[in-house]
Amino acid sequence: QSPAKGSPEHIKAVTSAVDGALIKANTATSQDWPTIGLDYAETRFSKLNQINADNVKKLGLAWSYPLESSRGVEATPVVVDGIMYQTASWSVVHAIDARTGKQLWTFDPKVDREKGYKGCCDVVNRGVALWKGKVYFGAYDGRLFALDAATGKVVWEKDTIASKEHSYTITGAPRVFNGKVVIGNGGAEFGARGYVTAYDAETGNQAWRWFTVPGDPSKPFEDESMAAAAKTWDPAGKYWINGGGGTVWDTITFDPDLNLVYIGTGNGSPWNQKIRSPSGGDNLYLSSIVALNADTGKYAWHYQETPGDHWDYTATQPMILADINIDGAPRKVILHAPKNGFFFVIDRTNGKFISAKNFVDVNWATGYDANGRPIEIKEARSDEAYDSIPGPAGAHNWHPMSFNPQTGLVYIPAQGVPTNLTPEKTFKHNAVEPGKFASATGWNIGFMLNATPPKNPAFGRLVAWDPVKQKEAWRVEHVAPWNGGTLTTAGNLVFQGTADGRFVAYNATTGEKLWESPTGSGVVAAASTYMLDGKQYVSIAVGWGGVIGQWIRATELQSPGTVYTFAIDGKAPLPAFVKYQTEGLLKGVKYDPKDIPEGTAIYVAACAACHSVPGVDNGGNIRNLGYVAAESITNLKDIVFNGPFRDRGMPDFTGKLKEEDIPKLQAFIQGTADAIRPK
Ligand SMILES: O=C(O)c1cc(C(=O)O)c2c(n1)C(=O)C(=O)c1cc(C(=O)O)[nH]c1-2
Ligand SMILES: [Ca+2]
């Protein structure tokens, strides 16, 4: 007799079977969704077609599940044989019965809620990896966990942080293959040196580590790839103090055919190359795709998408492995749409450039030459303020794209978040403090507090891109940037959640909208789909947040994190939605206008990272202080000191701010609200 569905014995049996063979076999059927990207190729293309362009209008809610989180939710639901694993903010893991939406277990790694400021971009997590009865995930504070998939009990945990001098976090999902679990780290907005580490999946013992950028050149290099890279950096910039950057904070892709791991590396630290490496240079291996031997972690090849990064142009965006015909010949390629706005096709056997074409307007390069070098526009490296397009939020951020081999199209969550970059005159290495955003940029950033606001419009767009023709096939304009990742299916569908709180199905060939459901909050994650008892389901985890979602929102609804699962003729009622609380523009806090200049400086250093500029927007998932009740600002002292809201992520500023700073902050916050109040 087989154990009851959802019992620990059943979960153990089901998840113990998850290994490379299962992931490959599932690629042929798409019954389950065993890794965040569906398969090793990360196509996010499901072969299921029970739900299709003809019947998708009958889609209804099958169940919803509360994630009990109020910050960003970025993970794709992973599903095997009716068991779903999902992460929420603060790296909390949920095991859910995928038939009913009932909770099986949860695990909270208990990340210190006061340490939210250690990362740039919200206390998010992009999901789990499943392997032989264990669930792997990274906690925001840098610990890697292996949990018993049946019970949620810890099997092992490992601190992955190489140096406590830098501000490392984990937001990405681990990648598991051949008994190894690989994870990277975030932190290059605060000074960090990127690396990836492989651990033995059974024991947690370290198998290998590869740094992405060279360390202090007066010390021995870790390997030949670091010695080679150091030649492309100017030691006058003392880049190693600030880590150099190149963090691997999202994509880690395994290629079973070539036994390679592809990592996407991040931006430089500091961003501003004139500080980091004053005489220029490519600064390897920033903003690159790097292939490593999967067994040893040894460098195999690299392709650098943005040589000498200057604009936070990370290459960490999810990759898709595809075998496609180019000029009549089959090629093994990587498809990639990094922040810098170009769509890349790279030969993954050797890292050779095949083609690149901009998928949005860009103003830093006119294109790529035959050798795969960008043809830069000179002003993009000028010493003047510059509206870089794309801005540091990227033309495409971490929100996963998908590739449908039937249409031949890649579905990219593209965007424009205009940002002005003005060189910072007073850069200090490693000035990481609570609330100080991007202390390792070397720019004054125009969406924060800066005299130079950007002039270009913001946009959000679903782009269907033909990677062979390097050409857009169709597009859908959204109301705002920062929309969800995409899922595509053999039912000729593309699913995407939106910043304004909808989950939408489009015709994959034409882009025609076929169906939508409200989601009660902006969506940033990507959906997954699976088959259970002969019935196809589509699941999306909703929770507004991530770097842009911390500061702005595009719907008046801001419901807590929820997993929604849809099926044909689903009849479950949507849960009650929650409206964003705003007290209107702040009024009535007493202040002395003479305190505003000093208050501005303190606010920039201590508050702006999370609370943005008062009155800029009325807030994302962290309250904008221009739109709170006057008492909150009048009683600011009681909130800033002794940490009463620690559990919500508000650090205790005792010893970091002084009592006499409080009236200055009040002057800045109320003064800004008064300045923008319509006359
Ligand atoms: O340089 C880094 O180490 C790093 C880390 C992260 C992160 O870990 O979330 C992001 C970024 N950079 C980044 O540039 C970025 O735009 C970004 C967006 C998000 C997000 O989750 O919304 N994370 C990150
Ligand atoms: Ca970054």
PDB file of C-alpha atoms and ligand atoms in Angstrom, residues 189 249 267 312 314 339, ligand 2:
ATOM      1  CA  GLU A 189      26.421  47.747  -3.973  1.00  0.00           C
ATOM      2  CA  TRP A 249      23.638  36.972  -7.001  1.00  0.00           C
ATOM      3  CA  ASN A 267      28.604  44.948 -11.580  1.00  0.00           C
ATOM      4  CA  ASP A 312      25.751  48.564 -12.653  1.00  0.00           C
ATOM      5  CA  THR A 314      25.156  43.076 -14.265  1.00  0.00           C
ATOM      6  CA  LYS A 339      20.783  44.681 -17.685  1.00  0.00           C
TER       7      LYS A 339
HETATM    8 CA    CA B   2      24.235  45.205  -8.380  1.00  0.00          CA
END
